[in-house]
Coordinates of C-alpha atoms in Angstrom, one line a residue:
Chain A
X1 CA 19.2 59.1 94.1
X2 CA 22.1 57.1 92.8
X3 CA 20.8 55.5 89.5
X4 CA 17.7 56.4 88.7
X5 CA 17.9 55.1 84.9
X6 CA 18.1 51.5 86.3
X7 CA 14.2 51.8 87.5
X8 CA 11.8 50.4 85.0
X9 CA 9.0 49.7 86.9
X10 CA 7.2 52.1 89.5
X11 CA 5.1 50.2 92.0
X12 CA 2.3 52.3 93.9
X13 CA 0.4 52.0 97.3
X14 CA -3.0 53.1 96.8
X15 CA -5.3 53.5 99.8
X16 CA -3.3 56.9 101.8
X17 CA -0.8 57.2 99.1
X18 CA -2.9 58.1 95.8
X19 CA -6.2 58.3 97.3
X20 CA -8.3 59.9 100.0
X21 CA -10.1 57.1 102.0
X22 CA -11.0 59.3 104.8
X23 CA -13.2 62.0 103.2
X24 CA -14.4 59.2 100.7
X25 CA -15.5 56.7 102.9
X26 CA -17.3 59.1 105.1
X27 CA -18.8 61.0 102.2
X28 CA -20.2 57.7 101.0
X29 CA -21.7 56.7 104.4
X30 CA -23.3 59.6 104.7
X31 CA -24.7 59.8 101.5
X32 CA -26.3 56.3 102.1
X33 CA -26.9 55.9 105.7
X34 CA -27.2 59.8 106.3
X35 CA -30.2 59.9 103.4
X36 CA -32.3 57.6 105.9
X37 CA -32.0 60.0 108.5
X38 CA -29.3 58.7 110.7
X39 CA -26.9 61.2 112.1
X40 CA -23.3 60.5 113.3
X41 CA -19.8 61.6 113.1
X42 CA -19.2 60.2 109.4
X43 CA -14.9 61.0 109.8
X44 CA -15.1 58.8 112.7
X45 CA -17.2 56.1 111.3
X46 CA -14.3 56.2 108.2
X47 CA -11.5 56.4 110.8
X48 CA -13.2 52.9 112.7
X49 CA -14.0 51.2 109.7
X50 CA -10.1 51.6 108.7
X51 CA -9.0 50.8 111.9
X52 CA -10.4 47.3 111.5
X53 CA -8.0 47.1 108.5
X54 CA -4.7 45.9 109.5
X55 CA -6.0 43.5 111.8
X56 CA -8.4 41.5 109.3
X57 CA -5.1 40.6 107.1
X58 CA -3.3 39.0 109.8
X59 CA -5.0 35.6 109.8
X60 CA -4.2 35.6 106.0
X61 CA -0.5 36.8 106.6
X62 CA 0.1 34.4 109.0
X63 CA -1.3 31.6 106.7
X64 CA -4.1 30.4 109.6
X65 CA -7.0 31.2 106.8
X66 CA -6.6 31.0 102.9
X67 CA -6.6 34.3 101.0
X68 CA -10.0 36.2 100.1
X69 CA -10.1 39.7 98.5
X70 CA -10.1 43.2 100.2
X71 CA -13.8 43.4 99.7
X72 CA -14.6 40.3 101.9
X73 CA -12.5 41.7 104.1
X74 CA -13.9 45.2 104.4
X75 CA -17.4 43.5 104.3
X76 CA -16.5 41.8 107.7
X77 CA -14.9 45.1 109.2
X78 CA -18.0 47.0 108.3
X79 CA -20.3 44.2 110.5
X80 CA -17.8 44.4 113.1
X81 CA -18.6 48.3 113.6
X82 CA -21.9 48.8 112.7
X83 CA -23.3 48.2 116.3
X84 CA -20.4 50.5 117.7
X85 CA -22.4 53.6 115.9
X86 CA -26.0 52.2 116.5
X87 CA -26.0 50.8 112.7
X88 CA -27.0 47.1 113.8
X89 CA -30.1 47.1 112.2
X90 CA -28.6 48.3 108.7
X91 CA -30.4 46.0 106.2
X92 CA -28.4 43.6 103.7
X93 CA -28.6 45.7 100.4
X94 CA -27.4 48.6 102.2
X95 CA -24.5 46.8 103.5
X96 CA -23.6 45.5 100.3
X97 CA -23.7 49.1 98.8
X98 CA -21.8 50.7 101.7
X99 CA -18.9 48.4 101.0
X100 CA -18.5 49.6 97.7
X101 CA -17.6 53.1 99.3
X102 CA -14.1 51.9 98.6
X103 CA -14.6 51.5 95.1
X104 CA -15.4 55.2 94.8
X105 CA -12.8 56.9 96.6
X106 CA -11.2 60.3 95.0
X107 CA -7.4 60.8 94.2
X108 CA -5.2 63.3 96.2
X109 CA -5.3 66.2 93.2
X110 CA -1.3 65.9 92.8
X111 CA -2.0 62.6 91.7
X112 CA -3.8 62.0 88.2
X113 CA -1.6 65.0 86.4
X114 CA 1.8 63.2 88.1
X115 CA 1.0 59.6 86.6
X116 CA 0.3 60.9 83.2
X117 CA 3.8 62.6 83.2
X118 CA 5.4 59.3 85.5
X119 CA 3.9 57.2 82.6
X120 CA 5.3 58.5 79.9
X121 CA 8.9 57.6 81.4
X122 CA 7.9 54.2 83.5
X123 CA 5.7 51.4 83.5
X124 CA 3.3 51.9 86.4
X125 CA 0.9 49.6 88.4
X126 CA -0.6 49.6 91.9
X127 CA 0.9 47.0 94.3
X128 CA -2.0 47.5 97.2
X129 CA -3.8 45.2 99.3
X130 CA -7.1 46.3 97.5
X131 CA -8.8 43.7 95.1
X132 CA -8.4 44.2 91.0
X133 CA -12.0 45.3 90.8
X134 CA -11.5 47.8 93.5
X135 CA -8.2 49.2 91.7
X136 CA -10.2 49.2 88.1
X137 CA -12.9 51.1 89.9
X138 CA -10.7 53.6 91.3
X139 CA -8.6 53.7 88.0
X140 CA -11.6 54.3 85.8
X141 CA -12.7 57.2 88.3
X142 CA -9.4 59.0 88.5
X143 CA -7.9 58.4 85.4
X144 CA -5.1 56.2 86.6
X145 CA -3.0 54.5 83.6
X146 CA -2.2 51.3 84.9
X147 CA -0.1 49.3 82.7
X148 CA -1.4 45.9 84.8
X149 CA -3.2 45.7 88.1
X150 CA -0.8 43.8 90.7
X151 CA -0.5 43.3 94.3
X152 CA -2.5 41.2 96.7
X153 CA -4.8 39.1 94.7
X154 CA -2.7 38.7 92.3
X155 CA 0.1 37.5 94.7
X156 CA -2.4 35.6 97.0
X157 CA -1.4 37.3 100.2
X158 CA -1.0 40.9 101.7
X159 CA 1.7 43.2 102.0
X160 CA 3.9 43.7 103.8
X161 CA 4.6 39.8 102.8
X162 CA 7.6 39.3 100.5
X163 CA 5.6 37.3 98.0
X164 CA 3.5 40.6 97.1
X165 CA 6.4 42.7 96.2
X166 CA 8.3 40.1 94.3
X167 CA 5.4 38.7 92.3
X168 CA 4.7 42.1 90.8
X169 CA 8.6 42.3 90.0
X170 CA 8.5 38.8 88.3
X171 CA 5.5 40.0 86.5
X172 CA 7.3 42.8 84.7
X173 CA 9.9 40.7 84.1
X174 CA 12.3 42.9 86.4
X175 CA 14.6 42.3 89.3
X176 CA 13.9 44.3 92.4
X177 CA 16.3 46.6 91.7
X178 CA 14.2 47.9 88.6
X179 CA 11.2 48.2 90.7
X180 CA 10.4 51.4 92.8
X181 CA 7.7 51.3 95.4
X182 CA 6.1 54.4 96.3
X183 CA 3.9 55.0 99.3
X184 CA 3.1 57.2 101.9
X185 CA 3.6 54.4 104.8
X186 CA 7.3 53.8 106.0
X187 CA 6.5 49.9 106.9
X188 CA 5.7 49.6 103.3
X189 CA 8.7 50.8 102.2
X190 CA 10.8 49.1 104.5
X191 CA 9.4 45.6 103.6
X192 CA 10.1 46.5 100.1
X193 CA 13.7 47.8 100.5
X194 CA 14.9 44.5 102.5
X195 CA 13.9 42.9 99.2
X196 CA 16.0 45.0 97.3
X197 CA 13.2 47.3 95.7
X198 CA 13.8 51.0 95.3
X199 CA 11.7 53.0 97.8
X200 CA 10.2 56.7 97.3
X201 CA 8.1 58.1 100.3
X202 CA 5.4 60.6 99.8
X203 CA 4.1 62.5 102.4
X204 CA 0.2 62.4 103.1
X205 CA 0.5 64.5 106.6
X206 CA -3.2 64.5 106.9
X207 CA -4.6 60.9 105.7
X208 CA -6.3 60.1 109.1
X209 CA -7.1 63.6 109.9
X210 CA -4.6 66.7 110.3
X211 CA -1.4 65.8 111.4
X212 CA -1.8 62.8 111.4
X213 CA 0.2 61.1 108.8
X214 CA 4.1 60.6 108.0
X215 CA 5.2 64.3 107.0
X216 CA 8.8 62.5 106.3
X217 CA 9.8 58.6 106.3
X218 CA 10.7 57.0 109.6
X219 CA 13.0 54.6 107.4
X220 CA 16.0 54.8 104.8
X221 CA 14.4 55.6 101.2
X222 CA 15.6 56.2 97.7
X223 CA 13.9 59.5 97.8
X224 CA 11.5 61.3 100.4
X225 CA 8.8 63.5 98.3
X226 CA 6.7 66.0 99.1
X227 CA 3.9 64.8 96.6
X228 CA 3.5 62.8 93.3
X229 CA 5.0 65.6 91.5
X230 CA 7.8 66.3 93.6
X231 CA 8.4 62.6 92.8
X232 CA 8.4 63.1 89.0
X233 CA 10.4 66.0 89.4
X234 CA 13.1 64.4 91.2
X235 CA 13.0 61.3 88.8
X236 CA 13.6 63.2 86.1
X237 CA 10.5 62.8 84.3
Chain B
X1 CA -27.9 39.0 71.0
X2 CA -30.7 38.6 73.5
X3 CA -29.5 41.0 76.7
X4 CA -26.4 42.9 75.8
X5 CA -26.7 45.0 78.6
X6 CA -26.0 42.5 80.8
X7 CA -22.5 41.7 79.7
X8 CA -19.8 44.3 82.0
X9 CA -16.2 43.1 80.8
X10 CA -15.1 42.2 77.7
X11 CA -12.0 39.1 77.6
X12 CA -10.0 39.2 74.6
X13 CA -8.1 36.9 73.2
X14 CA -4.5 38.6 71.7
X15 CA -2.7 36.5 69.5
X16 CA -4.0 36.3 66.0
X17 CA -7.5 38.3 67.1
X18 CA -6.0 41.5 68.1
X19 CA -2.5 41.5 66.8
X20 CA -0.8 39.9 63.5
X21 CA 1.6 37.7 65.2
X22 CA 2.5 36.1 62.0
X23 CA 4.0 39.5 60.0
X24 CA 5.3 40.6 63.2
X25 CA 7.5 37.4 64.3
X26 CA 8.6 37.3 60.7
X27 CA 10.0 41.0 60.5
X28 CA 11.4 40.9 63.8
X29 CA 13.4 37.4 63.0
X30 CA 14.4 38.9 59.6
X31 CA 15.4 42.3 61.1
X32 CA 17.3 40.7 63.8
X33 CA 18.6 37.2 61.7
X34 CA 18.6 38.5 58.7
X35 CA 20.9 41.3 59.5
X36 CA 23.5 38.7 60.1
X37 CA 23.5 37.9 56.5
X38 CA 21.1 34.9 57.1
X39 CA 18.2 34.2 54.2
X40 CA 15.1 32.2 54.9
X41 CA 11.3 32.3 54.5
X42 CA 10.9 34.3 57.4
X43 CA 7.3 33.8 57.3
X44 CA 7.7 29.9 57.2
X45 CA 9.9 30.5 60.5
X46 CA 7.2 32.7 61.9
X47 CA 4.6 29.4 61.5
X48 CA 7.1 26.9 62.7
X49 CA 7.9 28.8 65.7
X50 CA 3.8 28.9 66.3
X51 CA 3.5 25.5 65.6
X52 CA 5.1 24.7 69.0
X53 CA 2.9 26.6 70.6
X54 CA -0.3 24.5 71.5
X55 CA 2.1 21.6 72.5
X56 CA 4.4 23.5 74.7
X57 CA 1.4 24.5 76.8
X58 CA -0.1 20.6 77.5
X59 CA 2.3 19.3 80.1
X60 CA 1.2 22.6 82.1
X61 CA -2.4 22.0 81.0
X62 CA -2.3 18.3 82.0
X63 CA -0.7 19.1 85.6
X64 CA 2.4 17.3 84.6
X65 CA 4.7 20.3 85.2
X66 CA 4.1 23.6 87.5
X67 CA 3.2 26.7 85.6
X68 CA 5.4 29.1 83.9
X69 CA 5.2 31.9 81.7
X70 CA 4.7 31.9 77.8
X71 CA 7.9 33.8 77.1
X72 CA 9.9 30.6 79.0
X73 CA 7.7 28.5 76.6
X74 CA 8.2 30.8 73.4
X75 CA 12.0 30.5 74.1
X76 CA 12.0 26.8 74.4
X77 CA 10.0 26.4 71.4
X78 CA 12.5 28.8 69.1
X79 CA 15.5 26.6 70.3
X80 CA 13.7 23.8 69.0
X81 CA 13.2 25.0 65.9
X82 CA 16.0 26.9 65.1
X83 CA 18.0 23.7 63.7
X84 CA 15.4 22.9 61.3
X85 CA 16.5 26.3 59.7
X86 CA 19.8 25.8 59.9
X87 CA 20.0 28.6 62.8
X88 CA 21.5 26.0 65.5
X89 CA 24.7 28.5 65.9
X90 CA 22.6 31.5 66.8
X91 CA 24.5 32.4 69.6
X92 CA 22.6 33.1 73.1
X93 CA 22.1 37.2 73.2
X94 CA 20.2 36.9 69.9
X95 CA 18.3 34.4 71.2
X96 CA 16.9 36.0 74.1
X97 CA 16.5 38.9 71.9
X98 CA 14.3 37.3 69.3
X99 CA 12.4 35.8 71.7
X100 CA 10.9 39.3 72.5
X101 CA 9.8 39.5 68.9
X102 CA 6.2 38.6 70.5
X103 CA 6.4 41.7 72.4
X104 CA 6.9 43.7 69.3
X105 CA 3.6 42.7 67.4
X106 CA 1.3 45.1 65.9
X107 CA -2.4 45.1 66.0
X108 CA -4.8 44.6 63.0
X109 CA -5.8 47.7 61.9
X110 CA -9.5 47.9 63.2
X111 CA -8.2 47.1 66.7
X112 CA -7.0 50.2 68.5
X113 CA -9.9 52.4 67.3
X114 CA -12.7 49.6 68.2
X115 CA -11.0 49.3 71.6
X116 CA -11.3 52.9 72.5
X117 CA -14.8 52.6 71.7
X118 CA -15.7 49.5 73.6
X119 CA -13.6 51.3 76.9
X120 CA -16.6 53.2 77.0
X121 CA -19.3 50.8 77.4
X122 CA -17.4 48.0 79.1
X123 CA -14.6 47.2 81.3
X124 CA -11.6 45.2 79.3
X125 CA -8.9 43.0 79.7
X126 CA -6.7 40.5 77.8
X127 CA -7.4 36.9 78.9
X128 CA -4.3 35.6 76.7
X129 CA -2.1 32.6 77.1
X130 CA 0.6 35.5 77.0
X131 CA 2.5 36.5 80.1
X132 CA 2.0 40.1 81.8
X133 CA 4.6 41.9 80.3
X134 CA 4.1 40.6 76.7
X135 CA 0.4 42.0 77.3
X136 CA 1.8 45.4 78.8
X137 CA 4.3 45.3 76.1
X138 CA 1.9 44.9 73.2
X139 CA -0.6 47.3 75.3
X140 CA 2.1 50.1 74.9
X141 CA 3.0 49.7 71.6
X142 CA -0.6 49.6 70.3
X143 CA -2.7 51.5 72.8
X144 CA -4.7 48.9 74.1
X145 CA -6.9 50.5 77.1
X146 CA -6.7 47.6 79.4
X147 CA -8.3 47.8 82.5
X148 CA -6.3 44.9 83.6
X149 CA -4.3 42.4 82.6
X150 CA -5.6 38.8 83.4
X151 CA -5.2 35.2 81.5
X152 CA -2.7 32.5 81.9
X153 CA -0.4 34.1 84.2
X154 CA -3.3 35.5 86.8
X155 CA -4.6 32.2 86.5
X156 CA -1.6 30.1 87.0
X157 CA -2.7 27.6 83.9
X158 CA -3.7 28.1 80.2
X159 CA -6.5 28.2 78.1
X160 CA -8.9 26.4 77.4
X161 CA -8.6 25.4 81.0
X162 CA -11.6 26.8 82.7
X163 CA -9.3 28.3 85.7
X164 CA -8.4 30.7 83.3
X165 CA -12.0 32.4 82.2
X166 CA -13.4 31.9 85.4
X167 CA -10.7 33.6 87.4
X168 CA -10.7 36.5 85.0
X169 CA -14.6 36.8 85.8
X170 CA -13.9 36.3 89.5
X171 CA -11.2 39.4 89.4
X172 CA -14.0 41.9 88.3
X173 CA -16.9 40.6 90.5
X174 CA -19.1 39.5 87.8
X175 CA -20.9 36.1 86.9
X176 CA -19.6 34.5 84.0
X177 CA -22.8 35.3 82.1
X178 CA -21.8 39.0 82.7
X179 CA -18.6 38.5 80.7
X180 CA -18.0 38.3 77.0
X181 CA -15.3 36.5 75.6
X182 CA -13.9 37.9 72.4
X183 CA -11.7 35.5 69.9
X184 CA -10.8 34.7 66.4
X185 CA -10.7 30.9 67.6
X186 CA -13.8 28.6 68.0
X187 CA -11.7 26.2 70.4
X188 CA -11.6 29.3 72.8
X189 CA -15.0 30.7 72.6
X190 CA -16.3 27.0 73.1
X191 CA -14.3 26.5 76.3
X192 CA -15.4 30.0 77.6
X193 CA -19.3 29.3 76.6
X194 CA -19.4 25.9 78.6
X195 CA -18.7 28.1 81.4
X196 CA -21.6 30.4 81.3
X197 CA -19.3 33.3 79.4
X198 CA -21.2 35.3 76.6
X199 CA -18.9 34.8 73.3
X200 CA -17.9 36.9 70.5
X201 CA -16.0 35.6 67.3
X202 CA -13.9 38.0 65.2
X203 CA -13.1 36.9 61.4
X204 CA -9.4 36.7 61.2
X205 CA -9.3 35.0 57.7
X206 CA -5.6 35.3 57.1
X207 CA -4.1 34.8 60.4
X208 CA -1.4 32.5 59.6
X209 CA -1.6 33.2 55.7
X210 CA -4.6 33.9 53.2
X211 CA -7.4 32.3 54.1
X212 CA -5.9 30.1 56.8
X213 CA -8.1 31.6 59.7
X214 CA -11.7 31.2 60.8
X215 CA -13.9 33.3 58.3
X216 CA -17.0 32.3 60.8
X217 CA -17.4 30.0 64.0
X218 CA -17.7 26.5 64.0
X219 CA -19.4 26.6 67.0
X220 CA -22.6 28.5 68.6
X221 CA -21.6 32.2 69.3
X222 CA -23.9 35.1 70.6
X223 CA -22.0 37.1 68.1
X224 CA -20.5 36.7 65.2
X225 CA -18.6 39.9 64.0
X226 CA -16.5 40.7 60.8
X227 CA -14.0 42.7 62.7
X228 CA -13.7 44.6 66.0
X229 CA -15.7 47.5 64.8
X230 CA -18.3 45.3 63.5
X231 CA -18.1 43.9 67.1
X232 CA -18.8 47.1 68.9
X233 CA -21.8 48.4 66.3
X234 CA -23.3 44.9 67.3
X235 CA -22.8 45.9 71.0
X236 CA -24.5 49.0 70.3
X237 CA -21.5 50.9 71.5

């Protein structure tokens, strides 16, 4: 990286990059719905729920409907997939509780120690499509040392819309070049880079199951890291 | 307090309630401008700068001009008062640096240990008129354990406008009654209470100099505390 000393703030994608949504959602669904005697492929259930994630944001990105927080979209997606798993009869309190599965995800093991290192060198904030309460619950659970919680709810739009990245930079009084977006997804990094942010890719090859994730970025990035400890090493932190 | 177990989040006013803006601004101004050989009453300078604070927000509260972050208002206020102190000749880089005095304020001594206690029982966030970068700098300096940074910049308006308090409650997925506003200023607490938030007053009798602050609230509150450690005691935390 040519001028790492210029970077003042690191922005983090969260789902997939910092936390393992797949096993966490499967675990929570099994604990809540499985406890009622239902048996099914809980990883497939998690995959189906996550599969509705990007489409659900498109109407908001396109300006066809007003912004609402991700918890609301997750709930609509849950209602949509339940019949596919013969769970259309799941009652209301259980649906609301199940929707909080996304607030109870565990970090990949490298993340908490690496964030503590990185916090000594940079300001840190999630720039996620997850809402603030969701980010706070994940931070409390996994001890993420955020300086602020930015992202979709702060910007009122969803990544990869430019406003999400730019609002985060402005909140820290930084130019885009003073900010580095960290993500396991090339499309997220490509959107940040075009605005002038620095970018770091983190490999999460098993994000949606073994071998499904990006082992390496498919776009030009400033740093391609094996994990977050490797990123801290490369940033000299 | 009738039902403290209902409160999930504590919101904090910052200037005056958590940090001593008067001695901090005086210290920073003396270090920066006094170093150039200028002698003046630095506490009076701090008071004059703070004196422009509430009026500067009125055009935004009234909807006459778009929202801008407090750093911008502080800078306009600084430019306004400099001639009164025969500092109209202060050059540009020094003005910008001096404006950051508000990012370098120290907490009252009871605050850091009390926030660590309160963080074990509640979610914590500043709901201040200060902008996010300012709140982050104060948090780093004083080790404030915020879960998120809310307030004026998040809401796009200034206290005591209702949106500032309500946006903070909504960000935590809480009803107003599940939130408690903590402040040393009765007008802040009155605005929160009318929306249904719980309220706690913290006495800061010397905020703007000896005997100038509120020793006790002038409005009905749920808790009137001597300081933040006393508030933690009263909340059973």
